[in-house]
């Protein structure tokens, strides 16, 4: 049997630094757990532009379509700020998402006990938090037509259109139910059915999909109340599913419940491929952090936890994903911190590679 395949796109700035630590983790799973991957590496973003004059070549795009999962670091940096819009580093990432048709964006908000003091909320509100936001990623108001700025009488009018087909809603909601089956079996669907027809349709479709999942409890919440509940009592949620615009805002809000940008993984999933695995791109939420790039200061945990998501959602290795998450938890509980995780009381930070090594040490200890 052939090994599952991974395409690694480290990208720019701290991307290659954090990805080097993920490589250690991937190698560990191969050597110690017999979970080997065929790993290819390629360029994306500014590094691809430097080499090829485009932020993603057709060849790299084809490789991304062919593998079982793509793991990306980060793209962008001040060096590329003045490039034409069509070749900016971010276009490489957008092309991947679009051509792989990654319609479900998964953003977990998980609060490690050792970092509960980092949240802007009270410790007992966030300690033990573990929720997942599923955001529809390829439709809705960011894509709907008509859009633009038009002349109307003697002034201009800016127009964007919220538009959802039933099938677009259904596949996002179904992704949320599938996730809930592997978690706490609760889905909260958020829209504004009180004032938006697209919200009424969203709610109808969610109710319909729910009939296929009798073990999962479905509730509905208006998205504005959802925002309030996320900061009031976030632990009431298991899986939240919502549209592109509300998801953009609510997932950033939920992310901050947990403290540091250097801790946040994400996954974007598409339709199942022939082998049953979903098209998938895993990446940390953070960017290329040019202010700290090349200094060994970057926190690799967001990227490492993105690989844990790949183990769970692409490769059906939930137990091994949990092992990796527990190793991260152990290292944090031991007080090991990269610079971004030092609180106001300070302390001595460890480097990017020391954090990677510490996680490998905790993985060894888990055997
Ligand atoms: P950023 O996420 O790169 O950095 C914001 C702040 O968080 C910085 O102070 C940075 O040092 C810190 N930070 C981020 N990740 C960290 C980590 N792993 N460890 C420690 N500290 C970390 O956002 P930005 O500064 O707004 O953008 C920088 C560049 O990244 C821009 O070119 C932007 O377009 C790009 N960007 C890319 C992505 C992506 O690739 N998905 C996402 C956001 C921004």
GROMACS .gro file of C-alpha atoms and ligand atoms in nm:
model
  411
    1UNK     CA    1   0.000   0.000   0.000
    2UNK     CA    2   0.131   0.347  -0.079
    3UNK     CA    3   0.173   0.605   0.193
    4UNK     CA    4  -0.068   0.897   0.211
    5UNK     CA    5   0.075   1.207   0.044
    6UNK     CA    6   0.138   1.553   0.182
    7UNK     CA    7   0.238   1.866  -0.005
    8UNK     CA    8   0.421   2.112   0.217
    9UNK     CA    9   0.423   2.477   0.115
   10UNK     CA   10   0.628   2.668   0.377
   11UNK     CA   11   0.580   3.007   0.208
   12UNK     CA   12   0.739   3.328   0.339
   13UNK     CA   13   0.862   3.495   0.656
   14UNK     CA   14   0.825   3.265   0.956
   15UNK     CA   15   0.649   3.005   0.736
   16UNK     CA   16   0.968   2.802   0.667
   17UNK     CA   17   1.077   2.832   1.032
   18UNK     CA   18   0.756   2.693   1.180
   19UNK     CA   19   0.727   2.433   0.904
   20UNK     CA   20   1.073   2.297   0.991
   21UNK     CA   21   0.930   2.206   1.333
   22UNK     CA   22   0.631   2.038   1.171
   23UNK     CA   23   0.873   1.832   0.964
   24UNK     CA   24   1.026   1.703   1.290
   25UNK     CA   25   0.679   1.601   1.406
   26UNK     CA   26   0.594   1.433   1.076
   27UNK     CA   27   0.923   1.241   1.090
   28UNK     CA   28   0.850   1.140   1.450
   29UNK     CA   29   0.513   0.988   1.354
   30UNK     CA   30   0.685   0.800   1.070
   31UNK     CA   31   0.964   0.665   1.290
   32UNK     CA   32   0.776   0.601   1.616
   33UNK     CA   33   0.417   0.536   1.517
   34UNK     CA   34   0.457   0.378   1.173
   35UNK     CA   35   0.251   0.657   1.015
   36UNK     CA   36   0.461   0.746   0.714
   37UNK     CA   37   0.375   1.009   0.458
   38UNK     CA   38   0.513   1.074   0.112
   39UNK     CA   39   0.611   1.437   0.160
   40UNK     CA   40   0.675   1.679  -0.124
   41UNK     CA   41   0.773   2.040  -0.077
   42UNK     CA   42   0.713   2.335  -0.307
   43UNK     CA   43   0.696   2.715  -0.322
   44UNK     CA   44   0.402   2.947  -0.264
   45UNK     CA   45   0.362   3.321  -0.215
   46UNK     CA   46   0.659   3.555  -0.233
   47UNK     CA   47   0.910   3.270  -0.247
   48UNK     CA   48   0.734   3.134  -0.559
   49UNK     CA   49   0.724   3.484  -0.708
   50UNK     CA   50   1.099   3.523  -0.652
   51UNK     CA   51   1.166   3.197  -0.833
   52UNK     CA   52   0.896   3.189  -1.101
   53UNK     CA   53   0.741   3.536  -1.125
   54UNK     CA   54   0.404   3.406  -1.002
   55UNK     CA   55   0.284   3.330  -0.646
   56UNK     CA   56   0.174   2.977  -0.744
   57UNK     CA   57   0.275   2.792  -1.059
   58UNK     CA   58   0.039   2.566  -1.253
   59UNK     CA   59   0.266   2.274  -1.163
   60UNK     CA   60   0.233   2.344  -0.790
   61UNK     CA   61  -0.144   2.384  -0.830
   62UNK     CA   62  -0.159   2.044  -1.001
   63UNK     CA   63   0.046   1.886  -0.722
   64UNK     CA   64  -0.190   2.035  -0.463
   65UNK     CA   65  -0.486   1.881  -0.645
   66UNK     CA   66  -0.316   1.541  -0.657
   67UNK     CA   67  -0.208   1.494  -0.293
   68UNK     CA   68  -0.411   1.380   0.006
   69UNK     CA   69  -0.353   1.703   0.197
   70UNK     CA   70  -0.170   2.034   0.167
   71UNK     CA   71   0.007   2.194   0.463
   72UNK     CA   72   0.087   2.564   0.427
   73UNK     CA   73   0.299   2.797   0.643
   74UNK     CA   74   0.225   3.160   0.563
   75UNK     CA   75   0.263   3.400   0.273
   76UNK     CA   76   0.342   3.768   0.229
   77UNK     CA   77   0.583   4.031   0.349
   78UNK     CA   78   0.679   4.395   0.298
   79UNK     CA   79   0.912   4.305   0.013
   80UNK     CA   80   0.606   4.221  -0.197
   81UNK     CA   81   0.379   4.508  -0.094
   82UNK     CA   82   0.428   4.702  -0.417
   83UNK     CA   83   0.370   4.411  -0.654
   84UNK     CA   84   0.078   4.418  -0.893
   85UNK     CA   85  -0.238   4.279  -0.727
   86UNK     CA   86  -0.241   3.982  -0.969
   87UNK     CA   87   0.095   3.848  -0.846
   88UNK     CA   88   0.079   3.939  -0.478
   89UNK     CA   89   0.172   3.645  -0.247
   90UNK     CA   90  -0.185   3.620  -0.114
   91UNK     CA   91  -0.310   3.541  -0.467
   92UNK     CA   92  -0.126   3.208  -0.444
   93UNK     CA   93  -0.321   3.113  -0.135
   94UNK     CA   94  -0.650   3.235  -0.282
   95UNK     CA   95  -0.590   3.033  -0.597
   96UNK     CA   96  -0.535   2.718  -0.391
   97UNK     CA   97  -0.856   2.772  -0.195
   98UNK     CA   98  -1.058   2.853  -0.505
   99UNK     CA   99  -0.938   2.579  -0.739
  100UNK     CA  100  -0.954   2.313  -0.468
  101UNK     CA  101  -1.309   2.442  -0.396
  102UNK     CA  102  -1.251   2.444  -0.020
  103UNK     CA  103  -1.598   2.538   0.098
  104UNK     CA  104  -1.573   2.460   0.470
  105UNK     CA  105  -1.328   2.650   0.686
  106UNK     CA  106  -1.271   2.491   1.027
  107UNK     CA  107  -1.140   2.712   1.302
  108UNK     CA  108  -1.109   2.549   1.643
  109UNK     CA  109  -1.094   2.765   1.952
  110UNK     CA  110  -0.931   2.556   2.219
  111UNK     CA  111  -0.799   2.699   2.542
  112UNK     CA  112  -0.503   2.517   2.691
  113UNK     CA  113  -0.524   2.535   3.070
  114UNK     CA  114  -0.169   2.667   3.098
  115UNK     CA  115  -0.265   2.967   2.885
  116UNK     CA  116  -0.605   3.046   3.033
  117UNK     CA  117  -0.465   3.365   3.190
  118UNK     CA  118  -0.382   3.491   2.841
  119UNK     CA  119  -0.740   3.543   2.738
  120UNK     CA  120  -0.899   3.884   2.774
  121UNK     CA  121  -1.188   3.698   2.939
  122UNK     CA  122  -1.193   3.566   3.294
  123UNK     CA  123  -1.005   3.240   3.340
  124UNK     CA  124  -1.307   3.034   3.444
  125UNK     CA  125  -1.500   3.147   3.134
  126UNK     CA  126  -1.236   3.008   2.896
  127UNK     CA  127  -1.049   2.730   3.085
  128UNK     CA  128  -1.117   2.402   2.907
  129UNK     CA  129  -1.285   2.573   2.613
  130UNK     CA  130  -1.301   2.353   2.302
  131UNK     CA  131  -1.527   2.471   2.024
  132UNK     CA  132  -1.517   2.455   1.647
  133UNK     CA  133  -1.645   2.714   1.404
  134UNK     CA  134  -1.734   2.598   1.054
  135UNK     CA  135  -1.745   2.893   0.818
  136UNK     CA  136  -1.881   2.862   0.464
  137UNK     CA  137  -1.588   2.986   0.256
  138UNK     CA  138  -1.668   3.001  -0.114
  139UNK     CA  139  -2.002   3.180  -0.146
  140UNK     CA  140  -2.216   3.444   0.022
  141UNK     CA  141  -2.170   3.817   0.024
  142UNK     CA  142  -1.798   3.814  -0.067
  143UNK     CA  143  -1.882   3.654  -0.403
  144UNK     CA  144  -2.248   3.737  -0.484
  145UNK     CA  145  -2.347   3.942  -0.791
  146UNK     CA  146  -2.429   4.221  -0.852
  147UNK     CA  147  -2.139   4.386  -0.677
  148UNK     CA  148  -1.957   4.712  -0.732
  149UNK     CA  149  -1.981   5.087  -0.690
  150UNK     CA  150  -2.238   5.237  -0.925
  151UNK     CA  151  -2.371   5.584  -1.011
  152UNK     CA  152  -2.727   5.636  -0.895
  153UNK     CA  153  -2.873   5.980  -0.958
  154UNK     CA  154  -2.619   6.229  -0.833
  155UNK     CA  155  -2.436   5.997  -0.593
  156UNK     CA  156  -2.265   5.661  -0.589
  157UNK     CA  157  -2.393   5.341  -0.435
  158UNK     CA  158  -2.184   5.048  -0.311
  159UNK     CA  159  -2.343   4.708  -0.362
  160UNK     CA  160  -2.267   4.357  -0.242
  161UNK     CA  161  -2.508   4.069  -0.264
  162UNK     CA  162  -2.567   3.789  -0.015
  163UNK     CA  163  -2.658   3.488  -0.225
  164UNK     CA  164  -2.671   3.124  -0.123
  165UNK     CA  165  -2.802   2.822  -0.311
  166UNK     CA  166  -2.949   2.535  -0.112
  167UNK     CA  167  -2.664   2.307  -0.215
  168UNK     CA  168  -2.401   2.558  -0.100
  169UNK     CA  169  -2.569   2.578   0.240
  170UNK     CA  170  -2.620   2.205   0.259
  171UNK     CA  171  -2.256   2.105   0.203
  172UNK     CA  172  -2.129   2.348   0.468
  173UNK     CA  173  -2.392   2.243   0.720
  174UNK     CA  174  -2.330   1.876   0.647
  175UNK     CA  175  -1.959   1.928   0.716
  176UNK     CA  176  -2.054   2.072   1.055
  177UNK     CA  177  -2.275   1.772   1.138
  178UNK     CA  178  -2.002   1.528   1.036
  179UNK     CA  179  -1.763   1.709   1.271
  180UNK     CA  180  -2.015   1.712   1.553
  181UNK     CA  181  -2.046   1.334   1.521
  182UNK     CA  182  -1.676   1.310   1.613
  183UNK     CA  183  -1.706   1.565   1.895
  184UNK     CA  184  -1.981   1.666   2.133
  185UNK     CA  185  -2.276   1.599   1.896
  186UNK     CA  186  -2.413   1.951   1.914
  187UNK     CA  187  -2.443   2.199   1.625
  188UNK     CA  188  -2.547   2.562   1.662
  189UNK     CA  189  -2.637   2.722   1.330
  190UNK     CA  190  -2.606   3.100   1.318
  191UNK     CA  191  -2.770   3.339   1.070
  192UNK     CA  192  -3.006   3.636   1.074
  193UNK     CA  193  -3.330   3.468   0.970
  194UNK     CA  194  -3.516   3.752   1.142
  195UNK     CA  195  -3.405   4.004   0.878
  196UNK     CA  196  -3.247   3.811   0.585
  197UNK     CA  197  -3.412   3.573   0.338
  198UNK     CA  198  -3.080   3.394   0.291
  199UNK     CA  199  -3.094   3.331   0.665
  200UNK     CA  200  -3.444   3.184   0.640
  201UNK     CA  201  -3.322   2.946   0.370
  202UNK     CA  202  -3.010   2.865   0.573
  203UNK     CA  203  -3.224   2.768   0.871
  204UNK     CA  204  -3.459   2.554   0.658
  205UNK     CA  205  -3.169   2.366   0.502
  206UNK     CA  206  -3.000   2.317   0.840
  207UNK     CA  207  -3.322   2.164   0.976
  208UNK     CA  208  -3.341   1.934   0.675
  209UNK     CA  209  -2.978   1.817   0.707
  210UNK     CA  210  -3.034   1.756   1.080
  211UNK     CA  211  -3.286   1.481   0.996
  212UNK     CA  212  -2.994   1.272   0.868
  213UNK     CA  213  -2.817   1.304   1.203
  214UNK     CA  214  -3.063   1.207   1.476
  215UNK     CA  215  -2.778   1.173   1.731
  216UNK     CA  216  -2.681   1.539   1.688
  217UNK     CA  217  -2.869   1.819   1.861
  218UNK     CA  218  -2.927   2.122   1.636
  219UNK     CA  219  -3.001   2.467   1.774
  220UNK     CA  220  -3.034   2.800   1.592
  221UNK     CA  221  -2.911   3.138   1.704
  222UNK     CA  222  -2.917   3.482   1.545
  223UNK     CA  223  -2.557   3.569   1.461
  224UNK     CA  224  -2.556   3.892   1.664
  225UNK     CA  225  -2.667   3.700   1.972
  226UNK     CA  226  -2.405   3.440   1.880
  227UNK     CA  227  -2.133   3.706   1.903
  228UNK     CA  228  -2.261   3.803   2.245
  229UNK     CA  229  -2.280   3.443   2.366
  230UNK     CA  230  -1.927   3.372   2.242
  231UNK     CA  231  -1.783   3.623   2.483
  232UNK     CA  232  -2.039   3.565   2.760
  233UNK     CA  233  -2.031   3.186   2.785
  234UNK     CA  234  -1.828   3.027   2.502
  235UNK     CA  235  -1.826   2.682   2.662
  236UNK     CA  236  -2.194   2.637   2.577
  237UNK     CA  237  -2.092   2.562   2.215
  238UNK     CA  238  -1.957   2.249   2.048
  239UNK     CA  239  -1.977   2.314   1.670
  240UNK     CA  240  -2.098   2.645   1.528
  241UNK     CA  241  -2.184   2.662   1.158
  242UNK     CA  242  -2.239   2.990   0.980
  243UNK     CA  243  -2.205   3.173   0.650
  244UNK     CA  244  -1.897   3.339   0.504
  245UNK     CA  245  -1.945   3.692   0.641
  246UNK     CA  246  -2.068   3.600   0.990
  247UNK     CA  247  -1.807   3.324   1.005
  248UNK     CA  248  -1.528   3.567   0.921
  249UNK     CA  249  -1.620   3.782   1.218
  250UNK     CA  250  -1.726   3.514   1.466
  251UNK     CA  251  -1.417   3.298   1.407
  252UNK     CA  252  -1.183   3.591   1.475
  253UNK     CA  253  -1.381   3.672   1.786
  254UNK     CA  254  -1.361   3.309   1.905
  255UNK     CA  255  -0.990   3.292   1.820
  256UNK     CA  256  -0.910   3.572   2.058
  257UNK     CA  257  -1.079   3.387   2.344
  258UNK     CA  258  -0.771   3.169   2.355
  259UNK     CA  259  -0.504   3.439   2.367
  260UNK     CA  260  -0.221   3.412   2.115
  261UNK     CA  261  -0.219   3.413   1.735
  262UNK     CA  262   0.077   3.174   1.749
  263UNK     CA  263  -0.153   2.900   1.884
  264UNK     CA  264  -0.431   2.890   1.625
  265UNK     CA  265  -0.461   2.620   1.359
  266UNK     CA  266  -0.714   2.594   1.078
  267UNK     CA  267  -0.835   2.358   0.809
  268UNK     CA  268  -1.020   2.423   0.486
  269UNK     CA  269  -1.203   2.123   0.345
  270UNK     CA  270  -1.368   2.052   0.011
  271UNK     CA  271  -1.556   1.766  -0.150
  272UNK     CA  272  -1.440   1.406  -0.102
  273UNK     CA  273  -1.182   1.280  -0.351
  274UNK     CA  274  -1.195   0.935  -0.511
  275UNK     CA  275  -1.024   0.781  -0.207
  276UNK     CA  276  -1.291   0.927   0.022
  277UNK     CA  277  -1.062   1.186   0.179
  278UNK     CA  278  -1.175   1.546   0.151
  279UNK     CA  279  -0.972   1.796  -0.049
  280UNK     CA  280  -0.788   1.969   0.231
  281UNK     CA  281  -0.557   2.259   0.312
  282UNK     CA  282  -0.420   2.297   0.666
  283UNK     CA  283  -0.256   2.621   0.778
  284UNK     CA  284  -0.199   2.832   1.088
  285UNK     CA  285  -0.425   3.136   1.119
  286UNK     CA  286  -0.130   3.372   1.158
  287UNK     CA  287   0.058   3.542   0.874
  288UNK     CA  288   0.426   3.554   0.786
  289UNK     CA  289   0.518   3.780   1.084
  290UNK     CA  290   0.794   3.974   0.905
  291UNK     CA  291   0.871   4.160   1.230
  292UNK     CA  292   1.017   3.843   1.384
  293UNK     CA  293   1.110   3.638   1.076
  294UNK     CA  294   1.457   3.482   1.076
  295UNK     CA  295   1.510   3.537   1.448
  296UNK     CA  296   1.403   3.199   1.588
  297UNK     CA  297   1.124   3.370   1.782
  298UNK     CA  298   0.820   3.230   1.602
  299UNK     CA  299   0.585   2.999   1.787
  300UNK     CA  300   0.549   2.680   1.580
  301UNK     CA  301   0.247   2.548   1.774
  302UNK     CA  302  -0.024   2.685   1.537
  303UNK     CA  303   0.140   2.507   1.247
  304UNK     CA  304   0.198   2.189   1.448
  305UNK     CA  305  -0.167   2.188   1.561
  306UNK     CA  306  -0.266   2.234   1.194
  307UNK     CA  307  -0.086   1.906   1.126
  308UNK     CA  308  -0.280   1.751   1.415
  309UNK     CA  309  -0.598   1.858   1.235
  310UNK     CA  310  -0.466   1.687   0.920
  311UNK     CA  311  -0.411   1.365   1.117
  312UNK     CA  312  -0.769   1.384   1.243
  313UNK     CA  313  -0.965   1.507   0.941
  314UNK     CA  314  -0.768   1.377   0.642
  315UNK     CA  315  -0.608   1.062   0.776
  316UNK     CA  316  -0.860   0.939   1.034
  317UNK     CA  317  -0.594   0.932   1.306
  318UNK     CA  318  -0.789   1.106   1.580
  319UNK     CA  319  -0.599   0.921   1.855
  320UNK     CA  320  -0.265   1.034   1.718
  321UNK     CA  321  -0.394   1.390   1.678
  322UNK     CA  322  -0.495   1.380   2.044
  323UNK     CA  323  -0.148   1.249   2.132
  324UNK     CA  324   0.009   1.547   1.955
  325UNK     CA  325  -0.230   1.796   2.118
  326UNK     CA  326  -0.156   1.642   2.457
  327UNK     CA  327   0.219   1.680   2.391
  328UNK     CA  328   0.163   2.052   2.325
  329UNK     CA  329  -0.043   2.077   2.643
  330UNK     CA  330   0.235   1.904   2.841
  331UNK     CA  331   0.505   2.139   2.715
  332UNK     CA  332   0.295   2.443   2.799
  333UNK     CA  333   0.213   2.303   3.143
  334UNK     CA  334   0.587   2.266   3.202
  335UNK     CA  335   0.610   2.641   3.154
  336UNK     CA  336   0.796   2.634   2.823
  337UNK     CA  337   0.709   2.946   2.626
  338UNK     CA  338   0.808   3.110   2.301
  339UNK     CA  339   0.829   3.490   2.330
  340UNK     CA  340   0.467   3.548   2.224
  341UNK     CA  341   0.347   3.334   2.517
  342UNK     CA  342   0.527   3.521   2.791
  343UNK     CA  343   0.284   3.708   3.010
  344UNK     CA  344   0.336   4.046   3.175
  345UNK     CA  345   0.547   3.875   3.442
  346UNK     CA  346   0.805   3.793   3.171
  347UNK     CA  347   1.041   3.497   3.187
  348UNK     CA  348   1.294   3.345   2.951
  349UNK     CA  349   1.156   3.249   2.612
  350UNK     CA  350   1.264   2.940   2.422
  351UNK     CA  351   1.330   2.946   2.048
  352UNK     CA  352   1.120   2.807   1.764
  353UNK     CA  353   1.335   2.495   1.735
  354UNK     CA  354   1.354   2.447   2.113
  355UNK     CA  355   0.974   2.447   2.121
  356UNK     CA  356   0.968   2.188   1.841
  357UNK     CA  357   1.222   1.974   2.028
  358UNK     CA  358   1.025   2.004   2.353
  359UNK     CA  359   0.712   1.879   2.176
  360UNK     CA  360   0.908   1.587   2.030
  361UNK     CA  361   1.031   1.513   2.385
  362UNK     CA  362   0.673   1.509   2.513
  363UNK     CA  363   0.572   1.282   2.223
  364UNK     CA  364   0.853   1.043   2.317
  365UNK     CA  365   0.733   1.046   2.676
  366UNK     CA  366   0.381   0.958   2.559
  367UNK     CA  367   0.492   0.617   2.431
  368LIG     P1  368   0.083   3.830   1.123
  368LIG     O1  369  -0.010   3.723   1.165
  368LIG     O2  370   0.192   3.789   1.032
  368LIG     O3  371   0.150   3.898   1.253
  368LIG     C1  372   0.076   3.971   1.350
  368LIG     C2  373   0.156   3.978   1.482
  368LIG     O4  374   0.154   3.849   1.544
  368LIG     C3  375   0.303   4.013   1.460
  368LIG     O5  376   0.346   4.093   1.565
  368LIG     C4  377   0.372   3.879   1.461
  368LIG     O6  378   0.506   3.886   1.505
  368LIG     C5  379   0.286   3.799   1.559
  368LIG     N1  380   0.286   3.657   1.522
  368LIG     C6  381   0.219   3.599   1.419
  368LIG     N2  382   0.242   3.468   1.415
  368LIG     C7  383   0.325   3.441   1.517
  368LIG     C8  384   0.387   3.322   1.564
  368LIG     N3  385   0.367   3.202   1.504
  368LIG     N4  386   0.468   3.330   1.670
  368LIG     C9  387   0.490   3.447   1.732
  368LIG     N5  388   0.434   3.564   1.693
  368LIG    C10  389   0.353   3.561   1.587
  368LIG     O7  390  -0.006   3.944   1.056
  368LIG     P2  391   0.041   4.080   0.983
  368LIG     O8  392   0.160   4.137   1.052
  368LIG     O9  393  -0.082   4.158   0.971
  368LIG    O10  394   0.083   4.036   0.836
  368LIG    C11  395   0.218   4.008   0.797
  368LIG    C12  396   0.216   3.950   0.657
  368LIG    O11  397   0.148   3.824   0.658
  368LIG    C13  398   0.141   4.035   0.555
  368LIG    O12  399   0.212   4.030   0.432
  368LIG    C14  400   0.006   3.969   0.543
  368LIG    O13  401  -0.052   3.993   0.417
  368LIG    C15  402   0.044   3.824   0.560
  368LIG     N6  403  -0.065   3.737   0.608
  368LIG    C16  404  -0.068   3.612   0.558
  368LIG    C17  405  -0.162   3.523   0.605
  368LIG    C18  406  -0.157   3.383   0.551
  368LIG    O14  407  -0.059   3.342   0.492
  368LIG     N7  408  -0.262   3.304   0.572
  368LIG    C19  409  -0.253   3.559   0.705
  368LIG    C20  410  -0.243   3.690   0.758
  368LIG    C21  411  -0.149   3.778   0.710
   0.00000   0.00000   0.00000
